[in-house]
Amino acid sequence: MTSVQNPLVRDWLLALQGRITGACTAIDGTPFLTDAWSKPPGEPLQGDGITMILEGGPVLERAGVGFSHVRGPRLPPSATQHRPELSGAPFEAMGVSLVFHPRNPYAPTVHMNVRMIAATPASGAPAFWFGGGMDLTPSYGFDEDAIHFHATCKGALEPFGADKYPRFKSWCDEYFHLKHRGEQRGIGGIFFDDFSELGFDGGFAMLQSVGDAFLDAYLPILQRRKDMPYGERERSFQLYRRGRYVEFNLVWDRGTHFGLQSGGRTESILLSMPPLCSWSYRSAPEAGSPEAALYERYLQPRDWA
């Protein structure tokens, strides 16, 4: 990554963070707490970032949008699974990652991430790649929401080739799978990693298209569901399903592992955690219930677009 490309990506990421947090505050009415940070001298990972958190809002029970730009002396194992030739290379990584946990059980949790990593091996040319995507995790499923979310993701990728949405949709279904449960995390979306096949300009343009599509993909769904009436039954099921979200992020998520293995800032890495969640032993929904429909229809990979 050249000195010209570096501020180009950074400036766009910071602007994206600002646009998303501004739109959320307009809906919720609650301002984000802004926590600017930098790594102290002497730590293996150097760099800075801005973590923005909204907690206890009437619409968003917890929403975190984090920007980070860090440099380290060697790539952690989670980043070189598919690139062994870069093992141990110095690296630079920057990105925006967000997770929103709405208060209303009918409004789905959402995750979005856009990032770039550059590495400079001792021998060979410098390497860079992009990663990211977005996915939706409802407690209660609605076809209208699933169709809208996937159609927006598909539209964001269409300018970059007809193969991109099917590839990244399948990748998302495979990635956001709780292997220890044999269960999907949600209804999916798109996911890509180690992506450099379009070169820097093409890859960055695709990253921008995905990031720019997030508000169009999610806000109409949040607006439809945020004021739906609900009771203790729906709230209890929402907290139970949030437990699955925590399990995935701690056990399987490569981004979480990358951050912790590289010596990242723990508070920022774990901003995706919900404020409340629960577990119950061998819980099973009642047959024919909306809760059962989540498992039978929505936690099954399908072509929503």
CSV table of C-alpha atoms in Angstrom, one decimal:
chain,number,residue,atom,x,y,z
A,1,MET,CA,0.0,0.0,0.0
A,2,THR,CA,1.6,3.3,-1.0
A,3,SER,CA,1.6,6.5,0.9
A,4,VAL,CA,-1.0,7.9,-1.5
A,5,GLN,CA,-3.4,4.9,-1.0
A,6,ASN,CA,-3.0,4.9,2.8
A,7,PRO,CA,-4.8,8.3,3.5
A,8,LEU,CA,-7.3,7.5,0.7
A,9,VAL,CA,-8.6,4.4,2.4
A,10,ARG,CA,-8.3,5.9,5.9
A,11,ASP,CA,-10.3,9.1,5.0
A,12,TRP,CA,-13.1,7.1,3.4
A,13,LEU,CA,-13.4,4.8,6.4
A,14,LEU,CA,-13.6,7.7,8.8
A,15,ALA,CA,-16.3,9.4,6.7
A,16,LEU,CA,-18.2,6.1,6.5
A,17,GLN,CA,-18.1,5.8,10.3
A,18,GLY,CA,-19.4,9.4,10.6
A,19,ARG,CA,-22.3,8.8,8.1
A,20,ILE,CA,-23.5,5.6,9.8
A,21,THR,CA,-23.4,7.0,13.4
A,22,GLY,CA,-25.1,10.2,12.3
A,23,ALA,CA,-27.9,8.2,10.6
A,24,CYS,CA,-28.4,6.0,13.7
A,25,THR,CA,-28.5,9.0,16.1
A,26,ALA,CA,-31.2,10.5,13.9
A,27,ILE,CA,-33.3,7.4,14.3
A,28,ASP,CA,-32.6,6.7,18.0
A,29,GLY,CA,-32.2,10.2,19.3
A,30,THR,CA,-29.2,9.2,21.4
A,31,PRO,CA,-25.7,10.4,20.6
A,32,PHE,CA,-22.7,8.1,20.3
A,33,LEU,CA,-20.0,8.1,22.9
A,34,THR,CA,-16.7,8.9,21.0
A,35,ASP,CA,-13.6,7.2,22.4
A,36,ALA,CA,-10.5,8.1,20.4
A,37,TRP,CA,-7.5,5.9,21.3
A,38,SER,CA,-3.9,5.2,20.4
A,39,LYS,CA,-1.6,2.3,21.3
A,40,PRO,CA,1.1,3.4,23.8
A,41,PRO,CA,4.8,3.1,22.8
A,42,GLY,CA,6.4,-0.2,23.5
A,43,GLU,CA,3.4,-2.4,22.6
A,44,PRO,CA,3.8,-4.8,19.7
A,45,LEU,CA,0.8,-3.3,17.9
A,46,GLN,CA,0.9,0.4,17.1
A,47,GLY,CA,-1.7,2.7,15.7
A,48,ASP,CA,-4.9,4.5,16.6
A,49,GLY,CA,-8.6,4.4,16.2
A,50,ILE,CA,-12.0,5.8,17.2
A,51,THR,CA,-14.6,3.6,18.9
A,52,MET,CA,-18.1,5.0,18.9
A,53,ILE,CA,-20.7,3.4,21.2
A,54,LEU,CA,-24.4,4.1,21.7
A,55,GLU,CA,-25.9,2.3,24.7
A,56,GLY,CA,-29.3,2.3,26.3
A,57,GLY,CA,-31.2,4.0,23.5
A,58,PRO,CA,-34.9,3.6,22.9
A,59,VAL,CA,-34.3,1.9,19.5
A,60,LEU,CA,-30.7,0.6,19.7
A,61,GLU,CA,-30.0,-1.1,23.0
A,62,ARG,CA,-26.3,-1.3,22.0
A,63,ALA,CA,-24.6,-0.1,18.8
A,64,GLY,CA,-20.9,-0.1,18.2
A,65,VAL,CA,-19.1,1.4,15.2
A,66,GLY,CA,-15.3,1.1,15.4
A,67,PHE,CA,-12.5,2.5,13.2
A,68,SER,CA,-9.0,1.2,13.6
A,69,HIS,CA,-5.7,1.7,11.8
A,70,VAL,CA,-2.9,-0.4,13.2
A,71,ARG,CA,0.6,-1.7,12.3
A,72,GLY,CA,2.4,-4.7,13.6
A,73,PRO,CA,5.8,-6.5,13.2
A,74,ARG,CA,4.2,-9.8,12.1
A,75,LEU,CA,0.9,-11.1,10.9
A,76,PRO,CA,-1.0,-13.2,13.4
A,77,PRO,CA,-1.8,-16.8,12.4
A,78,SER,CA,-5.5,-16.0,11.8
A,79,ALA,CA,-4.4,-13.7,8.9
A,80,THR,CA,-2.1,-16.2,7.1
A,81,GLN,CA,-4.3,-19.3,7.0
A,82,HIS,CA,-4.6,-18.9,3.3
A,83,ARG,CA,-1.3,-17.0,2.7
A,84,PRO,CA,1.5,-19.0,4.3
A,85,GLU,CA,4.1,-17.1,2.2
A,86,LEU,CA,3.3,-14.0,4.3
A,87,SER,CA,3.7,-15.7,7.7
A,88,GLY,CA,5.6,-13.4,10.0
A,89,ALA,CA,5.5,-10.4,7.7
A,90,PRO,CA,5.1,-6.9,9.0
A,91,PHE,CA,1.6,-5.6,8.3
A,92,GLU,CA,-0.8,-2.7,8.3
A,93,ALA,CA,-4.6,-3.0,8.8
A,94,MET,CA,-7.4,-0.5,8.8
A,95,GLY,CA,-11.2,-0.9,8.8
A,96,VAL,CA,-14.6,-0.1,10.1
A,97,SER,CA,-16.6,-2.7,11.9
A,98,LEU,CA,-20.1,-2.4,13.4
A,99,VAL,CA,-22.7,-4.4,15.2
A,100,PHE,CA,-26.1,-3.1,16.2
A,101,HIS,CA,-28.3,-4.8,18.8
A,102,PRO,CA,-31.8,-3.2,18.6
A,103,ARG,CA,-34.0,-3.2,21.7
A,104,ASN,CA,-37.1,-4.6,19.9
A,105,PRO,CA,-36.9,-8.4,19.4
A,106,TYR,CA,-38.6,-8.0,16.0
A,107,ALA,CA,-35.7,-5.8,14.8
A,108,PRO,CA,-32.7,-7.9,13.7
A,109,THR,CA,-29.1,-7.6,14.9
A,110,VAL,CA,-26.8,-6.5,12.0
A,111,HIS,CA,-23.1,-6.7,11.4
A,112,MET,CA,-21.0,-5.0,8.8
A,113,ASN,CA,-17.2,-4.8,8.3
A,114,VAL,CA,-15.0,-3.3,5.6
A,115,ARG,CA,-11.2,-3.6,5.9
A,116,MET,CA,-7.9,-3.6,4.1
A,117,ILE,CA,-4.7,-5.3,5.1
A,118,ALA,CA,-1.2,-4.8,3.6
A,119,ALA,CA,1.8,-6.9,4.3
A,120,THR,CA,5.5,-6.5,3.4
A,121,PRO,CA,7.3,-9.9,3.4
A,122,ALA,CA,11.1,-10.0,3.6
A,123,SER,CA,11.3,-11.4,0.1
A,124,GLY,CA,8.8,-10.8,-2.6
A,125,ALA,CA,6.5,-7.9,-3.5
A,126,PRO,CA,4.2,-6.2,-0.9
A,127,ALA,CA,0.8,-7.7,-0.8
A,128,PHE,CA,-2.6,-6.2,0.0
A,129,TRP,CA,-6.1,-7.5,0.3
A,130,PHE,CA,-9.6,-6.4,1.1
A,131,GLY,CA,-12.3,-8.1,3.2
A,132,GLY,CA,-15.7,-7.4,4.6
A,133,GLY,CA,-19.4,-7.8,4.1
A,134,MET,CA,-22.6,-7.6,6.0
A,135,ASP,CA,-25.1,-10.1,7.5
A,136,LEU,CA,-28.4,-10.0,9.3
A,137,THR,CA,-29.3,-12.0,12.4
A,138,PRO,CA,-33.0,-11.9,13.2
A,139,SER,CA,-34.7,-13.4,16.3
A,140,TYR,CA,-38.0,-13.3,14.3
A,141,GLY,CA,-37.9,-13.8,10.6
A,142,PHE,CA,-39.7,-11.8,7.9
A,143,ASP,CA,-39.5,-12.6,4.2
A,144,GLU,CA,-39.8,-8.9,3.3
A,145,ASP,CA,-36.7,-8.1,5.4
A,146,ALA,CA,-34.6,-11.0,4.1
A,147,ILE,CA,-35.4,-10.2,0.4
A,148,HIS,CA,-34.7,-6.5,0.9
A,149,PHE,CA,-31.4,-7.1,2.6
A,150,HIS,CA,-30.1,-9.6,0.1
A,151,ALA,CA,-31.3,-7.6,-2.9
A,152,THR,CA,-29.4,-4.5,-1.6
A,153,CYS,CA,-26.2,-6.6,-1.1
A,154,LYS,CA,-26.6,-8.0,-4.6
A,155,GLY,CA,-27.0,-4.5,-6.1
A,156,ALA,CA,-23.9,-3.3,-4.4
A,157,LEU,CA,-21.8,-6.1,-6.0
A,158,GLU,CA,-23.3,-6.2,-9.5
A,159,PRO,CA,-21.0,-3.5,-11.0
A,160,PHE,CA,-18.0,-5.7,-10.2
A,161,GLY,CA,-19.1,-8.9,-11.9
A,162,ALA,CA,-22.1,-11.2,-11.9
A,163,ASP,CA,-20.2,-13.8,-10.0
A,164,LYS,CA,-19.6,-11.7,-6.9
A,165,TYR,CA,-22.9,-11.9,-5.2
A,166,PRO,CA,-23.4,-15.7,-5.6
A,167,ARG,CA,-19.8,-16.2,-4.4
A,168,PHE,CA,-19.9,-13.9,-1.5
A,169,LYS,CA,-23.4,-15.0,-0.5
A,170,SER,CA,-22.3,-18.6,-0.4
A,171,TRP,CA,-19.2,-17.6,1.5
A,172,CYS,CA,-21.3,-15.8,4.0
A,173,ASP,CA,-23.5,-18.9,4.6
A,174,GLU,CA,-20.4,-21.0,5.1
A,175,TYR,CA,-18.6,-18.6,7.3
A,176,PHE,CA,-21.4,-17.5,9.7
A,177,HIS,CA,-22.2,-21.1,10.7
A,178,LEU,CA,-21.9,-22.3,14.3
A,179,LYS,CA,-20.2,-25.6,13.6
A,180,HIS,CA,-20.6,-26.8,17.2
A,181,ARG,CA,-24.3,-26.3,16.9
A,182,GLY,CA,-24.8,-27.2,13.3
A,183,GLU,CA,-26.7,-24.0,12.9
A,184,GLN,CA,-26.6,-20.8,10.9
A,185,ARG,CA,-26.1,-17.5,12.8
A,186,GLY,CA,-28.7,-15.7,10.8
A,187,ILE,CA,-30.0,-15.2,7.3
A,188,GLY,CA,-26.6,-14.3,5.9
A,189,GLY,CA,-25.8,-11.6,3.5
A,190,ILE,CA,-22.3,-11.3,1.9
A,191,PHE,CA,-18.8,-12.0,3.1
A,192,PHE,CA,-15.4,-11.9,1.4
A,193,ASP,CA,-11.8,-12.0,2.5
A,194,ASP,CA,-8.3,-12.2,1.1
A,195,PHE,CA,-9.7,-10.3,-2.0
A,196,SER,CA,-7.2,-8.8,-4.4
A,197,GLU,CA,-8.2,-10.0,-7.8
A,198,LEU,CA,-9.5,-6.6,-9.0
A,199,GLY,CA,-6.3,-4.8,-8.1
A,200,PHE,CA,-6.2,-1.9,-5.7
A,201,ASP,CA,-8.5,0.4,-7.5
A,202,GLY,CA,-11.1,-2.2,-8.3
A,203,GLY,CA,-10.9,-3.8,-4.8
A,204,PHE,CA,-11.2,-0.5,-3.1
A,205,ALA,CA,-14.2,0.5,-5.3
A,206,MET,CA,-15.9,-2.7,-4.4
A,207,LEU,CA,-15.2,-2.1,-0.7
A,208,GLN,CA,-16.7,1.4,-1.0
A,209,SER,CA,-19.8,0.0,-2.7
A,210,VAL,CA,-20.4,-2.5,0.0
A,211,GLY,CA,-19.9,0.0,2.8
A,212,ASP,CA,-22.0,2.7,1.1
A,213,ALA,CA,-24.9,0.1,0.7
A,214,PHE,CA,-25.1,-0.6,4.4
A,215,LEU,CA,-27.6,2.1,5.4
A,216,ASP,CA,-29.8,1.3,2.5
A,217,ALA,CA,-29.8,-2.4,3.4
A,218,TYR,CA,-30.5,-2.0,7.1
A,219,LEU,CA,-32.4,1.2,8.0
A,220,PRO,CA,-35.6,0.4,6.2
A,221,ILE,CA,-35.8,-2.9,8.2
A,222,LEU,CA,-35.1,-1.1,11.5
A,223,GLN,CA,-37.8,1.5,10.7
A,224,ARG,CA,-40.4,-1.3,10.0
A,225,ARG,CA,-39.6,-3.3,13.2
A,226,LYS,CA,-38.5,-0.8,15.9
A,227,ASP,CA,-42.0,0.0,17.2
A,228,MET,CA,-43.7,-3.4,16.9
A,229,PRO,CA,-45.4,-4.4,20.1
A,230,TYR,CA,-43.7,-7.3,22.0
A,231,GLY,CA,-43.9,-9.0,25.4
A,232,GLU,CA,-41.7,-11.1,27.8
A,233,ARG,CA,-41.9,-14.1,25.5
A,234,GLU,CA,-40.3,-12.3,22.6
A,235,ARG,CA,-37.7,-10.6,24.8
A,236,SER,CA,-36.7,-13.9,26.4
A,237,PHE,CA,-36.2,-15.5,23.0
A,238,GLN,CA,-34.2,-12.5,21.7
A,239,LEU,CA,-31.8,-12.8,24.7
A,240,TYR,CA,-31.5,-16.6,24.1
A,241,ARG,CA,-30.6,-16.0,20.4
A,242,ARG,CA,-28.1,-13.3,21.4
A,243,GLY,CA,-26.3,-16.1,23.2
A,244,ARG,CA,-25.7,-17.8,19.9
A,245,TYR,CA,-24.2,-14.5,18.6
A,246,VAL,CA,-21.8,-14.4,21.4
A,247,GLU,CA,-20.8,-18.0,20.9
A,248,PHE,CA,-20.0,-17.4,17.2
A,249,ASN,CA,-17.9,-14.2,17.8
A,250,LEU,CA,-15.8,-15.8,20.6
A,251,VAL,CA,-15.4,-19.3,19.1
A,252,TRP,CA,-15.2,-18.9,15.3
A,253,ASP,CA,-14.9,-15.2,14.2
A,254,ARG,CA,-11.6,-14.6,12.4
A,255,GLY,CA,-11.8,-10.8,13.1
A,256,THR,CA,-12.0,-11.4,16.8
A,257,HIS,CA,-9.1,-13.8,16.7
A,258,PHE,CA,-7.0,-11.5,14.6
A,259,GLY,CA,-7.5,-8.6,17.0
A,260,LEU,CA,-6.7,-10.6,20.1
A,261,GLN,CA,-3.8,-12.5,18.6
A,262,SER,CA,-2.2,-9.3,17.3
A,263,GLY,CA,-2.5,-7.5,20.6
A,264,GLY,CA,-5.3,-5.2,19.6
A,265,ARG,CA,-7.5,-3.1,21.9
A,266,THR,CA,-9.8,-5.5,23.7
A,267,GLU,CA,-12.6,-3.0,24.4
A,268,SER,CA,-12.8,-2.2,20.6
A,269,ILE,CA,-12.5,-5.8,19.5
A,270,LEU,CA,-15.4,-6.9,21.7
A,271,LEU,CA,-17.7,-4.0,20.8
A,272,SER,CA,-19.9,-6.5,19.0
A,273,MET,CA,-21.0,-8.1,22.3
A,274,PRO,CA,-24.7,-7.5,23.2
A,275,PRO,CA,-25.5,-5.8,26.5
A,276,LEU,CA,-27.7,-8.7,27.7
A,277,CYS,CA,-28.0,-12.3,26.6
A,278,SER,CA,-29.0,-15.7,28.1
A,279,TRP,CA,-28.5,-19.4,27.8
A,280,SER,CA,-30.9,-22.2,28.7
A,281,TYR,CA,-30.3,-26.0,28.7
A,282,ARG,CA,-31.7,-27.8,25.6
A,283,SER,CA,-34.3,-25.1,24.9
A,284,ALA,CA,-36.6,-26.0,22.0
A,285,PRO,CA,-39.3,-23.8,20.5
A,286,GLU,CA,-43.0,-24.9,20.5
A,287,ALA,CA,-44.0,-26.5,17.2
A,288,GLY,CA,-45.8,-24.1,14.8
A,289,SER,CA,-44.6,-21.0,16.7
A,290,PRO,CA,-42.8,-18.0,15.3
A,291,GLU,CA,-39.8,-19.1,17.2
A,292,ALA,CA,-39.8,-22.5,15.5
A,293,ALA,CA,-40.2,-20.7,12.1
A,294,LEU,CA,-36.9,-19.0,12.7
A,295,TYR,CA,-35.1,-22.4,12.7
A,296,GLU,CA,-37.2,-24.0,10.0
A,297,ARG,CA,-37.3,-21.2,7.4
A,298,TYR,CA,-34.8,-18.5,8.2
A,299,LEU,CA,-31.8,-20.3,9.6
A,300,GLN,CA,-31.6,-22.3,6.4
A,301,PRO,CA,-29.5,-20.9,3.5
A,302,ARG,CA,-31.7,-20.0,0.6
A,303,ASP,CA,-31.7,-17.6,-2.4
A,304,TRP,CA,-33.5,-14.6,-0.9
A,305,ALA,CA,-32.4,-12.2,-3.7
